[in-house]
Amino acid sequence: MDQIRREVPPPWSHRLQGVLITEREIRFRVKQLAVELGTTANLGNPVVIALLNGSFMFLADLIREMPFEIPVDFIGVSSYRDGKKPARLVFTKALDMDIKNKDVLIVDDILDSGQTLQKVVQVIEGLSPSSIRTCVFLEKKRTRALTIHADFAAFCIPDYFVVGYGMDFAGNYRNLPFVGILNDEQV
Ligand code: IMP
Ligand code: MG
């Protein structure tokens, strides 16, 4: 997923410089990933914990491809307050479900520095689940100070700032059905 396509659907063409992952590619890969998750030994029937806000679209597509019962809960965590630079991590919603002795699958939109996922994994570990796996829609290829990686990733991408399919820039663009890259003037 390294190639940027210059053809951008018309409503977005003056805001984006390109499309990194098309709607079709997303649909195909998310289905495939759901199968991978379903066939992974000892994942069992996990409790899915999704991180708000960015994961909502990926979560919705992914769990509709999972043909077994799955409880779903949400943790709210925000690191990008207003723009591209990570800010202090703030928890905006706690988990409601009891996950003690449960197999947990954490779902997030993107693994960038790893700060968010690492902190969330620590918090969840404190709630004594029997196992924790992580699944992200995108994993950025970059050098990380942190050693965290995702157990499952739909796509690996270069170190671009991306929007769409749930991911925002300053609160906008979450509704794009594909993954795009903003024009330099927007950021
Ligand atoms: P990390 O803590 O640096 O790994 O960043 C994780 C969070 O930052 C993700 O859950 C996203 O919400 C946000 N983020 C990181 N990179 C991007 C991006 O390229 N576009 C939009 N949001 C991003
Ligand atoms: Mg996020």
Coordinates of C-alpha atoms and ligand atoms in Angstrom, one line a residue:
M1 CA 0.0 0.0 0.0
D2 CA 2.7 2.4 -1.0
Q3 CA 1.2 3.9 -4.1
I4 CA -0.8 7.1 -4.0
R5 CA -3.5 7.2 -6.7
R6 CA -4.1 10.7 -8.0
E7 CA -7.7 10.2 -9.0
V8 CA -9.7 11.4 -6.0
P9 CA -13.5 11.2 -6.0
P10 CA -14.9 14.6 -7.1
P11 CA -16.3 16.0 -3.8
W12 CA -12.8 15.6 -2.2
S13 CA -10.6 16.4 -5.2
H14 CA -9.4 19.8 -4.0
R15 CA -8.8 18.7 -0.4
L16 CA -6.9 15.5 -1.0
Q17 CA -3.7 14.9 -3.0
G18 CA -4.5 11.3 -3.4
V19 CA -6.1 8.0 -2.4
L20 CA -3.9 5.5 -0.6
I21 CA -6.4 2.7 -0.1
T22 CA -9.6 2.5 -2.1
E23 CA -13.1 1.5 -0.8
R24 CA -12.9 -1.7 -2.7
E25 CA -9.4 -2.7 -1.4
I26 CA -10.7 -2.0 2.2
R27 CA -13.8 -4.2 1.7
F28 CA -11.7 -7.1 0.4
R29 CA -9.0 -6.9 3.0
V30 CA -11.4 -6.4 6.0
K31 CA -13.3 -9.6 5.0
Q32 CA -10.0 -11.4 4.7
L33 CA -8.8 -10.2 8.1
A34 CA -12.1 -11.3 9.8
V35 CA -11.3 -14.8 8.5
E36 CA -7.7 -14.6 9.8
L37 CA -9.1 -13.6 13.2
G38 CA -11.7 -16.4 13.2
T39 CA -9.1 -19.0 12.4
T40 CA -6.5 -17.9 14.8
A41 CA -5.9 -20.6 17.4
N42 CA -6.9 -19.7 21.0
L43 CA -8.4 -16.4 20.1
G44 CA -11.7 -18.0 21.1
N45 CA -14.8 -15.7 21.1
P46 CA -13.1 -12.6 22.2
V47 CA -14.5 -9.5 23.8
V48 CA -13.9 -6.8 21.3
I49 CA -12.8 -3.5 22.8
A50 CA -12.7 -0.6 20.3
L51 CA -10.9 2.7 20.8
L52 CA -13.0 5.7 20.2
N53 CA -13.2 7.7 18.0
G54 CA -11.1 6.6 15.1
S55 CA -11.9 2.9 15.0
F56 CA -15.7 3.1 14.5
M57 CA -15.9 2.4 10.8
F58 CA -13.3 -0.4 10.8
L59 CA -15.0 -1.9 13.8
A60 CA -18.4 -1.8 12.1
D61 CA -17.1 -3.5 9.0
L62 CA -14.9 -6.0 10.8
I63 CA -17.5 -7.3 13.3
R64 CA -20.1 -7.8 10.6
E65 CA -17.8 -10.3 9.0
M66 CA -17.3 -12.2 12.3
P67 CA -19.8 -15.1 12.3
F68 CA -19.9 -15.7 16.0
E69 CA -21.1 -14.0 19.1
I70 CA -18.9 -11.1 20.2
P71 CA -19.5 -8.7 23.0
V72 CA -18.3 -5.2 22.0
D73 CA -17.3 -2.4 24.3
F74 CA -15.5 1.0 23.9
I75 CA -12.7 2.9 25.5
G76 CA -12.4 6.6 24.7
V77 CA -8.9 7.9 24.3
S78 CA -7.7 10.9 22.5
S79 CA -4.1 11.8 21.6
Y80 CA -4.5 14.1 18.6
R81 CA -6.3 17.1 20.0
D82 CA -6.2 19.4 17.1
G83 CA -4.0 18.5 14.2
K84 CA -1.3 16.1 13.3
K85 CA 1.0 16.3 16.4
P86 CA 0.3 13.9 19.2
A87 CA -0.7 15.6 22.4
R88 CA -1.0 14.2 25.9
L89 CA -3.2 11.1 26.1
V90 CA -6.6 11.7 27.6
F91 CA -9.1 9.0 28.5
T92 CA -12.6 10.1 27.6
K93 CA -14.6 7.0 28.3
A94 CA -13.9 4.0 30.5
L95 CA -14.8 0.4 29.8
D96 CA -18.2 -0.7 31.0
M97 CA -17.9 -4.5 30.6
D98 CA -16.2 -6.9 33.1
I99 CA -13.4 -8.5 31.1
K100 CA -11.8 -10.6 34.0
N101 CA -10.7 -13.9 32.6
K102 CA -11.9 -13.1 29.1
D103 CA -9.9 -13.1 25.8
V104 CA -9.8 -9.5 24.6
L105 CA -9.3 -8.2 21.1
I106 CA -8.4 -4.5 21.1
V107 CA -9.4 -2.7 17.8
D108 CA -7.9 0.6 16.8
D109 CA -7.7 2.7 13.6
I110 CA -3.9 3.2 13.3
L111 CA -0.7 2.4 15.0
D112 CA 1.6 5.4 14.7
S113 CA 4.0 6.0 17.6
G114 CA 2.4 3.2 19.5
Q115 CA 1.8 5.4 22.5
T116 CA -2.0 5.0 22.5
L117 CA -2.1 1.3 22.1
Q118 CA 0.7 0.7 24.7
K119 CA -1.2 2.7 27.3
V120 CA -4.5 1.1 26.6
V121 CA -2.9 -2.4 26.8
Q122 CA -1.5 -1.4 30.2
V123 CA -4.9 -0.3 31.4
I124 CA -6.6 -3.5 30.1
E125 CA -3.9 -5.7 31.7
G126 CA -4.9 -4.1 35.0
L127 CA -8.4 -5.6 34.6
S128 CA -7.1 -9.2 34.5
P129 CA -8.3 -10.6 31.2
S130 CA -6.9 -14.0 30.3
S131 CA -5.4 -12.8 27.0
I132 CA -5.0 -9.6 25.0
R133 CA -4.6 -9.3 21.2
T134 CA -4.4 -6.1 19.2
C135 CA -5.8 -5.5 15.8
V136 CA -5.4 -2.2 13.9
F137 CA -6.7 -1.1 10.5
L138 CA -3.4 0.6 9.6
E139 CA 0.2 0.2 10.9
K140 CA 2.6 2.9 9.8
K141 CA 6.1 1.7 8.7
R142 CA 8.3 3.9 10.9
T143 CA 10.8 3.6 13.6
R144 CA 9.2 3.6 17.0
A145 CA 10.8 4.4 20.3
L146 CA 8.2 1.9 21.7
T147 CA 8.4 -1.8 20.9
I148 CA 4.7 -2.3 20.6
H149 CA 3.4 -3.9 17.5
A150 CA -0.1 -5.0 16.5
D151 CA -0.9 -8.7 16.4
F152 CA -3.2 -8.1 13.4
A153 CA -3.1 -5.2 10.8
A154 CA -5.3 -4.8 7.7
F155 CA -2.6 -2.7 5.9
C156 CA 0.9 -1.5 6.5
I157 CA 1.4 2.0 5.1
P158 CA 4.3 4.5 4.7
D159 CA 4.6 7.3 7.2
Y160 CA 1.9 9.6 5.7
F161 CA -0.7 11.5 7.7
V162 CA -3.9 9.8 6.4
V163 CA -7.6 10.6 6.7
G164 CA -10.9 8.8 6.1
Y165 CA -12.5 5.5 7.0
G166 CA -12.9 6.8 10.6
M167 CA -9.6 8.8 10.8
D168 CA -9.7 12.5 11.1
F169 CA -7.7 15.7 10.7
A170 CA -8.9 18.3 13.2
G171 CA -12.3 16.5 13.5
N172 CA -13.0 16.2 9.8
Y173 CA -12.8 13.6 7.0
R174 CA -13.8 10.6 9.2
N175 CA -16.7 9.9 6.7
L176 CA -14.6 9.3 3.7
P177 CA -15.2 5.6 2.6
F178 CA -11.5 5.3 1.5
V179 CA -8.1 6.3 3.0
G180 CA -6.8 9.6 1.6
I181 CA -3.8 11.9 1.9
L182 CA -4.5 15.6 2.5
N183 CA -3.2 18.4 0.3
D184 CA -0.3 20.1 2.0
E185 CA -2.3 23.4 2.3
Q186 CA -4.9 21.6 4.5
V187 CA -2.4 20.5 7.2
Ligands
IMP1 P1 -0.1 6.7 18.3 O1 -0.4 6.9 19.8 O2 1.0 7.7 17.9 O3 0.2 5.3 17.9 O4 -1.3 7.3 17.5 C1 -2.5 6.6 17.6 C2 -3.6 7.5 17.4 O5 -3.3 8.7 16.7 C3 -4.5 6.8 16.4 O6 -5.5 6.0 17.2 C4 -5.2 7.9 15.6 O7 -6.4 8.3 16.3 C5 -4.2 9.0 15.6 N1 -3.4 9.0 14.4 C6 -2.1 8.6 14.2 N2 -1.7 8.7 13.0 C7 -2.8 9.3 12.3 C8 -3.0 9.6 10.9 O8 -2.1 9.5 10.0 N3 -4.2 10.2 10.6 C9 -5.2 10.3 11.6 N4 -5.0 10.0 12.8 C10 -3.8 9.5 13.2
MG2 MG -7.5 6.8 17.6

